[in-house]
Amino acid sequence: MRRRYPTFLISVLAFGYAFLYVPIILVMVYSFNDSRLVSIWGGFSLRWYGELLHNEQIIDAAWLSLRVAVMSATAATVLGTLAALALTRMGRYRGRFLFTGMVAAPLVMPEIITGLSLLLLFVSLQDLVGWPNGRGALTITLSHITFSMAYVAVIVQSRLAAMDATLEEAAMDLGGTPFRVTLDITLPLVMPAMLSGWLLAFTLSLDDLVITSFVSGPGASTLPMVIYSKVKLGLTPDINALATLIIVVVTLCVACAGWLTLSGNAKSPTVARTHN
Amino acid sequence: MTGPTALPPRVDRWWRRTVIGMPYAWLLLFFLVPFLLVFKISFSDPIVGQPPFTPLLSPQGPGLFHISWDNYRFLFDDDLYLVSYLKSVHIAFISTLLCLLLGYPLAYAIARAQPPWRNVLLLLIILPFWTSFLLRVYAWMGVLGDHGLINNLLLWLGVIRQPLKILYTDLAVYLGILYSYLPYMVLPLYASLERLDPDLHEAAADLGAAPLTVFRDITLPLSLPGIIAGSMLVFIPAIGEFVIPSLLGGLDSLMIGRTLYDEFFSNRDWPLSAAVATVLLLILVLPIMVFQHFQARDQAGVQ
């Protein structure tokens, strides 16, 4: 027996999703506005997209952001996956409690504190050992690895926790060393989670403003830093165009990640329930 | 957090050391040590120099340790900081309530939808969360501005003659936080609502309970873990929010994240900023502990 879905709930859904999507759609629509005045429609035009291509400041910043995002997401995926293994497959060890706390804490820590603390670390390190020399792409990448590895760890950990360990135990009983078993059995099974972790780390890095502002040095402006300094003064049509491009790219990435997760879950149905 | 799985006794030591040691060392160096540094530097004096604060261990100073309480004294003497802390908690609280008011019906509606629809609806909740946070806040400038969507709509309908001032007020900050943090509220709520056994509703309804009674006596209490988790996930990061008050708020939307940012970048007073951050962390410890406590209890209940 199937009961009718209440009209009240349909209107809740309609209002909720309108609230979520109308502002974004508005930005996308106005990115095609010919008028320099952002609020007045002056006809359809692609001119702001064209101007983006000639804006060297934005292109440089985008290139820096992209490089940092690829490097930090890759390192964060490696470290985050190791952290997830250390939390689910390594039994008990000294300092496990502290470790659990350190993995979870970056998720709730205000960025402003993380940013300040990392800056103080880099300055003190430079004072003590002369490394890192100055601030820029390197310090930004190190900081992004630190906050995004927590997200990767959480995603991979939930997958590992839901996964049946009997396969790994069987492989061990058959004489596989823990290293081979992890490499041949565990990692292929958590690969979809690692990939979605990588994508999340990538978008988090691409998006971060506050931490980056603290740990960046002169001459190293990432895309969010450029966007923030422009947006602080109000709406601008070229930022509308940039926003539209970013939203389209990210949506495609998320669609890929969603597809990977779903196809991964199809292979091991127990995981599906834990992904919320 | 799940308990450690039973391990076969043969574990290569080097592999075990790598798996635990590498992320452990990284987090010690880049997470724990920096916090100790913030704490340490909050007790030093600002100087003109690089780095712009006095060392704690100074051989030429009056004593071996030089601890200065000046930053904390200043923090409580100057109204700006006290007002900022209070206002942050106030704004975060109201925004969390708004998130709950919109998030609960939304999560409930998703949990009651047909299973194939649920995944799509959830994905649509998460999707904006993936696109740039900064750009999503920016998008609201276009909705709330004097010539924004809301004002244009109201003017066109003839409800108002003059544009309402919404952008650069506290109301805009509430809406910005509500919008940006809504997924954090909906997901845990959905998780606890979806877990509810529909038979419970049926049984209560069969026994003659009115829909509202069923909701009040069954659905609401059983979804309490989701309410607490979601509220904490919104409340905790909202207190330290910087981008939203900076872009959408007015000059008087003093949230502590913004005050700290300005203190640091305009006045370049590093020790005072460190003291501001230390006090903020102390304010956050309580809600974080409440959150961890309920998470642990919730997880234990599931298994």
XYZ file of C-alpha atoms in Angstrom:
579
model
C 0.000 0.000 0.000
C 1.481 3.312 -1.016
C 0.279 6.493 0.607
C 0.041 9.721 -1.328
C 2.928 12.132 -0.887
C 1.489 15.157 1.013
C 1.159 18.451 -0.847
C 2.669 20.235 2.141
C 5.911 18.317 1.668
C 5.956 19.095 -2.052
C 5.770 22.805 -1.288
C 8.519 22.433 1.330
C 10.734 20.818 -1.290
C 9.882 23.468 -3.881
C 10.666 26.317 -1.502
C 13.852 24.668 -0.192
C 15.319 23.984 -3.604
C 14.310 27.394 -4.940
C 16.134 28.940 -1.989
C 19.213 26.857 -2.809
C 19.294 27.406 -6.557
C 17.761 30.794 -7.419
C 20.805 32.864 -6.291
C 23.192 30.695 -8.314
C 20.988 30.740 -11.398
C 20.716 34.522 -11.083
C 24.514 34.866 -11.214
C 24.668 32.586 -14.250
C 21.934 34.503 -16.080
C 23.568 37.862 -15.402
C 26.926 36.598 -16.627
C 25.418 36.819 -20.136
C 24.249 40.385 -19.565
C 25.751 42.887 -21.979
C 25.285 45.851 -19.634
C 28.069 46.928 -17.289
C 25.376 47.768 -14.725
C 24.872 44.408 -13.113
C 21.225 44.823 -12.224
C 19.917 46.048 -15.580
C 19.447 43.649 -18.447
C 21.207 44.975 -21.552
C 20.787 42.032 -23.895
C 22.575 38.740 -24.358
C 26.346 38.862 -24.748
C 29.454 36.786 -24.191
C 31.668 39.823 -23.745
C 32.465 39.186 -20.035
C 33.740 35.733 -20.917
C 35.942 37.310 -23.534
C 37.266 39.856 -21.048
C 38.080 37.065 -18.605
C 40.434 35.507 -21.140
C 42.354 38.788 -21.361
C 42.513 39.425 -17.628
C 46.044 38.350 -16.762
C 45.591 38.784 -13.036
C 42.708 36.300 -13.061
C 44.468 33.847 -15.394
C 47.626 33.867 -13.233
C 45.599 33.420 -10.068
C 43.566 30.590 -11.629
C 46.759 28.831 -12.724
C 48.271 29.124 -9.225
C 45.042 27.888 -7.631
C 44.890 24.939 -10.018
C 48.503 23.898 -9.338
C 48.051 24.179 -5.576
C 44.737 22.288 -5.738
C 46.166 19.347 -7.733
C 49.240 19.011 -5.518
C 47.444 19.434 -2.204
C 44.531 17.145 -3.171
C 46.969 14.395 -4.193
C 49.039 14.638 -1.009
C 45.894 14.957 1.126
C 44.442 11.801 -0.463
C 47.597 9.812 0.378
C 47.819 11.128 3.951
C 44.052 11.011 4.523
C 43.836 7.406 3.311
C 46.738 6.411 5.576
C 44.997 8.185 8.464
C 41.762 6.305 7.701
C 43.670 2.994 7.653
C 45.371 3.932 10.922
C 41.964 4.552 12.489
C 40.191 1.430 11.237
C 42.722 -1.316 10.451
C 45.603 -0.900 12.869
C 44.111 -2.015 16.183
C 45.240 -0.207 19.287
C 48.365 1.873 19.676
C 49.694 4.571 21.920
C 48.352 8.040 21.186
C 45.337 6.766 19.246
C 43.026 9.039 21.204
C 45.046 12.151 20.344
C 45.230 11.008 16.725
C 41.447 10.574 16.480
C 40.985 14.076 17.828
C 43.538 15.597 15.463
C 41.913 13.972 12.432
C 38.432 15.238 13.355
C 39.305 18.694 14.706
C 40.092 20.481 11.410
C 36.502 19.788 10.316
C 35.023 22.077 12.966
C 37.913 24.498 13.486
C 37.186 28.054 12.329
C 39.373 28.774 9.327
C 40.499 32.004 10.870
C 42.210 30.126 13.724
C 43.728 27.487 11.442
C 45.066 30.211 9.155
C 46.603 32.252 11.946
C 48.145 29.197 13.596
C 49.703 27.939 10.353
C 51.144 31.361 9.623
C 52.721 31.471 13.074
C 54.150 27.998 12.435
C 55.701 28.989 9.107
C 57.161 32.193 10.527
C 58.601 30.365 13.531
C 59.987 27.553 11.360
C 61.667 30.038 9.070
C 63.134 31.738 12.104
C 64.419 28.468 13.531
C 65.535 26.370 10.562
C 65.248 28.719 7.587
C 62.505 26.643 5.946
C 60.077 27.399 4.328
C 61.897 30.367 2.895
C 59.245 33.052 2.563
C 55.570 32.437 1.933
C 53.835 31.541 -1.326
C 52.735 28.474 -3.286
C 54.604 26.089 -0.955
C 53.100 27.324 2.302
C 49.638 27.496 0.698
C 49.967 23.886 -0.488
C 51.146 22.625 2.919
C 48.204 24.357 4.623
C 45.666 23.011 2.147
C 47.001 19.472 2.605
C 46.504 19.828 6.348
C 42.855 20.869 6.317
C 41.733 18.718 3.391
C 43.329 15.462 4.568
C 40.774 15.448 7.406
C 37.934 15.384 4.866
C 39.572 12.583 2.864
C 40.140 10.629 6.088
C 36.465 10.901 7.054
C 35.231 9.754 3.621
C 37.665 6.823 3.331
C 37.144 5.881 6.955
C 33.366 5.592 6.584
C 33.917 3.323 3.600
C 36.495 1.187 5.435
C 34.269 0.906 8.487
C 31.325 -0.278 6.390
C 33.420 -2.698 4.358
C 33.471 -6.369 5.171
C 36.921 -7.167 6.600
C 36.631 -10.920 5.900
C 38.199 -10.543 2.452
C 41.280 -8.944 3.958
C 41.405 -11.486 6.765
C 41.165 -14.344 4.249
C 44.030 -12.867 2.232
C 46.133 -12.600 5.405
C 45.322 -16.201 6.330
C 46.507 -17.245 2.897
C 49.876 -15.705 3.705
C 49.627 -12.166 2.319
C 51.667 -9.592 4.197
C 49.654 -6.656 5.532
C 51.312 -4.397 2.987
C 50.359 -6.637 0.020
C 46.860 -7.145 1.378
C 46.326 -3.396 1.707
C 47.698 -2.816 -1.771
C 45.892 -5.681 -3.527
C 42.619 -5.947 -1.615
C 41.850 -2.911 0.546
C 42.936 -0.076 -1.736
C 41.045 -1.246 -4.847
C 37.923 -1.536 -2.698
C 38.232 1.969 -1.264
C 39.321 3.510 -4.565
C 35.938 5.190 -5.230
C 36.042 6.761 -1.765
C 39.616 7.932 -2.392
C 38.560 9.478 -5.690
C 35.646 11.347 -4.134
C 38.013 12.362 -1.342
C 40.446 13.703 -3.923
C 37.719 15.674 -5.666
C 36.487 17.132 -2.379
C 40.049 18.091 -1.395
C 40.531 19.619 -4.837
C 37.407 21.790 -4.630
C 38.137 22.770 -1.009
C 41.609 23.896 -2.006
C 40.338 25.734 -5.068
C 37.831 27.552 -2.890
C 39.745 28.443 0.250
C 40.094 32.140 1.012
C 40.716 32.656 4.714
C 43.529 30.191 5.421
C 45.175 31.082 2.117
C 45.111 34.811 2.905
C 47.046 34.139 6.108
C 49.735 31.842 4.711
C 50.213 33.472 1.317
C 52.993 35.911 0.607
C 53.425 38.835 -1.747
C 52.970 37.889 -5.386
C 51.078 34.672 -4.640
C 47.385 35.485 -5.056
C 45.039 32.563 -5.546
C 41.754 32.830 -7.421
C 39.588 33.256 -4.298
C 41.885 36.052 -3.092
C 41.449 37.927 -6.397
C 37.702 37.276 -6.410
C 37.354 38.458 -2.815
C 39.197 41.718 -3.389
C 36.987 42.460 -6.437
C 33.723 41.332 -4.855
C 34.344 43.340 -1.688
C 33.432 46.391 -3.784
C 30.137 44.955 -5.056
C 28.813 42.983 -8.012
C 30.947 42.843 -11.141
C 29.945 41.268 -14.450
C 33.272 39.520 -15.086
C 33.057 37.774 -11.695
C 29.579 36.601 -12.758
C 31.160 35.013 -15.824
C 33.972 33.482 -13.767
C 31.449 32.151 -11.236
C 29.445 30.545 -14.038
C 32.542 28.811 -15.419
C 33.544 27.546 -11.972
C 30.013 26.324 -11.193
C 29.811 24.413 -14.489
C 33.221 22.775 -13.978
C 32.469 21.847 -10.360
C 29.053 20.446 -11.258
C 30.676 18.202 -13.861
C 33.264 17.058 -11.274
C 30.559 16.297 -8.714
C 28.526 14.404 -11.289
C 31.649 12.275 -11.948
C 32.207 11.738 -8.223
C 28.561 10.859 -7.679
C 28.670 8.392 -10.517
C 31.885 6.827 -9.133
C 30.398 6.527 -5.662
C 27.171 5.015 -6.955
C 28.941 2.510 -9.193
C 31.285 1.700 -6.288
C 28.316 1.120 -4.032
C 26.670 -1.103 -6.579
C 29.564 -3.546 -6.132
C 29.257 -3.613 -2.344
C 25.669 -2.820 -1.381
C 26.437 -2.524 2.355
C 28.219 0.774 1.795
C 25.221 2.567 0.348
C 23.562 3.138 3.689
C 26.565 4.726 5.360
C 27.052 7.470 2.826
C 25.057 10.118 4.568
C 33.976 6.229 15.031
C 34.056 2.450 14.808
C 36.150 0.355 17.107
C 39.323 -1.150 15.680
C 38.759 -4.383 13.789
C 40.306 -7.527 15.120
C 43.723 -7.905 13.532
C 45.602 -11.048 12.654
C 48.779 -11.090 14.719
C 51.171 -10.857 11.761
C 51.522 -7.197 11.020
C 54.665 -5.919 9.305
C 56.158 -3.409 11.591
C 57.395 -0.991 8.922
C 54.045 -0.866 7.187
C 52.259 -0.302 10.458
C 54.742 2.428 11.321
C 54.251 4.144 7.965
C 50.457 4.006 8.088
C 50.245 5.424 11.591
C 53.425 7.495 11.620
C 53.064 9.578 8.483
C 49.651 11.178 9.068
C 50.433 11.336 12.790
C 53.661 13.263 12.263
C 51.993 15.546 9.726
C 49.127 16.437 12.057
C 51.482 16.969 14.986
C 53.626 19.387 12.985
C 50.919 21.195 11.033
C 47.984 21.037 13.414
C 48.983 20.608 17.054
C 52.247 22.583 17.128
C 50.642 25.620 15.413
C 47.988 25.742 18.133
C 50.597 25.673 20.846
C 52.327 28.502 18.996
C 49.143 30.597 18.952
C 48.827 30.036 22.660
C 52.474 30.903 23.251
C 52.489 34.047 21.124
C 49.316 35.341 22.776
C 51.535 35.928 25.814
C 54.208 37.939 24.021
C 54.468 41.635 23.230
C 54.197 43.125 19.764
C 57.424 44.645 18.431
C 58.425 46.196 15.162
C 60.425 43.502 13.482
C 60.307 40.132 11.803
C 58.592 38.223 13.344
C 56.655 41.060 14.989
C 56.483 39.706 18.541
C 58.871 39.211 21.448
C 60.300 35.741 22.015
C 59.041 33.973 25.144
C 62.462 32.615 26.002
C 64.711 35.659 25.971
C 68.174 35.362 27.430
C 68.634 39.148 27.642
C 65.178 39.827 29.135
C 64.405 40.442 32.802
C 63.635 36.797 33.509
C 64.095 33.578 31.593
C 60.396 33.532 30.752
C 58.699 36.648 29.591
C 54.965 36.257 29.922
C 52.810 39.243 29.176
C 49.137 39.352 30.055
C 48.739 42.670 28.262
C 46.937 41.181 25.264
C 44.279 39.521 27.403
C 43.917 42.628 29.561
C 43.442 44.729 26.431
C 40.932 42.213 25.085
C 38.658 42.695 28.075
C 39.229 46.440 28.377
C 38.321 47.257 24.804
C 34.597 46.900 24.137
C 35.192 45.990 20.504
C 36.256 42.431 21.309
C 33.601 41.720 23.908
C 30.913 43.054 21.571
C 32.321 40.961 18.702
C 32.317 37.743 20.733
C 28.769 38.312 21.950
C 27.528 39.314 18.526
C 29.133 36.227 16.944
C 27.351 33.919 19.366
C 24.102 35.847 18.858
C 24.268 35.743 15.051
C 25.342 32.090 15.010
C 22.464 31.189 17.341
C 19.769 32.907 15.279
C 21.170 31.496 12.043
C 21.211 27.993 13.536
C 17.542 28.377 14.498
C 16.697 29.504 10.958
C 18.645 26.525 9.561
C 16.648 24.198 11.778
C 13.331 25.802 10.770
C 14.050 25.335 7.072
C 16.242 22.225 7.325
C 13.894 20.075 9.372
C 10.887 20.143 6.999
C 13.274 19.730 4.080
C 15.006 16.692 5.591
C 11.620 15.273 6.573
C 10.264 15.725 3.054
C 13.329 13.991 1.587
C 13.130 11.116 4.061
C 9.466 10.601 3.192
C 10.054 10.584 -0.572
C 10.206 7.344 -2.560
C 13.654 5.699 -2.209
C 14.834 6.314 -5.800
C 13.991 10.011 -5.391
C 15.851 10.347 -2.118
C 19.310 10.043 -3.639
C 18.519 12.627 -6.294
C 17.075 15.043 -3.726
C 20.090 14.550 -1.456
C 22.496 15.107 -4.317
C 20.671 18.360 -5.090
C 21.140 19.451 -1.453
C 24.871 18.677 -1.569
C 25.552 20.052 -5.047
C 25.631 23.790 -4.151
C 27.806 22.867 -1.163
C 30.459 21.743 -3.625
C 30.518 24.941 -5.617
C 32.620 27.743 -4.292
C 31.549 29.013 -0.890
C 32.827 32.484 -1.735
C 30.812 32.595 -4.955
C 27.658 31.376 -3.246
C 27.935 34.211 -0.740
C 28.620 36.567 -3.641
C 25.455 35.334 -5.351
C 23.424 36.655 -2.416
C 24.717 40.151 -3.039
C 22.764 39.940 -6.293
C 19.619 38.799 -4.473
C 19.647 41.235 -1.558
C 21.132 44.419 -3.039
C 19.247 47.691 -3.544
C 18.712 46.681 -7.174
C 18.718 42.987 -6.368
C 16.137 40.311 -7.073
C 14.063 40.798 -3.918
C 13.888 44.590 -4.157
C 13.161 44.539 -7.893
C 10.400 42.008 -7.344
C 8.815 43.967 -4.495
C 9.071 47.251 -6.437
C 7.511 45.642 -9.494
C 4.681 44.213 -7.404
C 4.148 47.657 -5.911
C 4.609 46.433 -2.348
C 7.299 49.013 -1.687
C 8.232 52.369 -3.220
C 11.825 52.545 -2.042
C 14.261 49.630 -2.135
C 14.573 47.948 1.256
C 18.009 47.987 2.792
C 18.764 44.304 3.242
C 22.311 43.958 1.977
C 24.923 45.103 4.508
C 22.674 44.384 7.500
C 22.537 41.577 10.073
C 19.547 40.109 8.236
C 21.759 39.535 5.194
C 24.278 37.758 7.444
C 21.546 35.459 8.817
C 20.401 34.619 5.304
C 23.983 34.078 4.137
C 24.722 31.648 6.964
C 21.346 29.920 6.515
C 22.103 29.430 2.828
C 25.732 28.356 3.181
C 25.271 25.960 6.091
C 21.888 24.428 5.213
C 23.404 21.144 3.920
C 25.206 20.650 7.270
C 21.796 20.786 8.938
C 19.845 18.715 6.410
C 22.257 15.762 6.120
C 22.387 14.678 9.797
C 18.649 15.359 10.145
C 17.953 13.226 7.103
C 20.198 10.475 8.475
C 18.242 10.269 11.729
C 14.809 10.675 10.076
C 15.494 8.055 7.442
C 16.412 5.582 10.166
C 12.938 5.880 11.722
C 10.780 2.843 11.291
C 7.640 3.819 9.311
C 5.772 1.111 11.223
C 6.018 3.301 14.323
C 3.997 5.994 12.569
C 1.509 3.492 11.264
C 1.066 1.982 14.695
C 0.597 5.362 16.364
C -1.853 6.445 13.660
C -3.761 3.158 13.911
C -4.084 3.696 17.643
C -5.775 7.005 16.902
C -2.970 9.575 17.277
C -3.406 12.735 15.241
C -0.590 13.476 12.744
C 0.715 16.318 14.910
C 0.718 14.111 17.980
C 2.635 11.432 16.084
C 5.146 14.039 15.075
C 5.501 15.512 18.561
C 5.652 12.222 20.472
C 7.510 9.976 18.033
C 9.263 11.709 15.161
C 10.660 14.683 17.042
C 12.163 12.845 20.047
C 13.651 10.135 17.837
C 15.277 12.689 15.537
C 16.864 14.559 18.451
C 20.385 13.220 17.715
C 20.083 14.640 14.196
C 18.839 17.976 15.529
C 21.783 18.250 17.913
C 24.377 17.139 15.356
C 23.015 19.476 12.685
C 22.752 22.449 15.034
C 26.316 21.993 16.232
C 27.608 21.599 12.676
C 26.042 24.974 11.859
C 26.620 26.794 15.145
C 30.312 25.980 15.646
C 31.715 27.127 12.284
C 29.232 30.038 12.088
C 30.747 31.640 15.215
C 34.129 31.972 13.503
C 32.659 32.977 10.124
C 34.540 35.654 8.222
C 33.451 35.751 4.578
C 29.708 36.119 5.200
C 29.806 39.093 7.636
C 32.540 40.680 5.558
C 30.637 40.550 2.252
C 26.988 40.701 3.346
C 27.138 42.375 6.753
C 27.151 46.050 7.616
C 29.829 47.907 9.517
C 28.137 46.905 12.757
C 27.942 43.208 11.874
C 31.011 42.680 14.026
C 31.663 38.996 14.143
C 34.816 37.884 15.879
C 36.271 36.231 12.766
C 36.033 39.528 10.954
C 37.448 41.514 13.880
C 40.376 39.091 14.129
C 41.022 39.268 10.386
C 40.994 43.075 10.418
C 43.137 43.185 13.547
C 45.664 40.960 11.904
C 45.806 42.467 8.427
C 45.251 46.171 9.204
C 46.938 46.635 12.577
C 49.454 43.821 12.191
C 49.231 43.127 15.910
C 50.078 39.425 15.901
C 50.137 38.763 19.664
C 46.748 40.422 20.157
C 45.306 38.403 17.242
C 46.697 35.260 18.865
C 44.956 36.197 22.123
C 41.680 36.810 20.249
C 42.036 33.374 18.611
C 42.814 31.659 21.935
C 39.686 33.080 23.577
C 37.596 32.127 20.517
C 38.914 28.576 20.802
C 37.964 28.480 24.485
C 34.432 29.621 23.577
C 34.209 26.829 21.003
C 35.493 24.050 23.273
C 32.147 23.592 25.018
C 29.951 23.177 21.902
C 32.615 20.959 20.312
C 32.636 18.702 23.366
C 28.822 18.548 23.377
C 28.941 17.612 19.707
C 31.584 14.881 20.185
C 29.648 13.499 23.146
C 26.402 13.169 21.201
C 28.191 11.813 18.131
C 29.847 9.094 20.207
C 26.532 8.199 21.855
C 24.718 8.180 18.527
C 27.347 5.971 16.903
C 27.263 3.580 19.853
C 23.487 3.366 19.516
C 23.682 2.411 15.840
C 26.036 -0.500 16.249
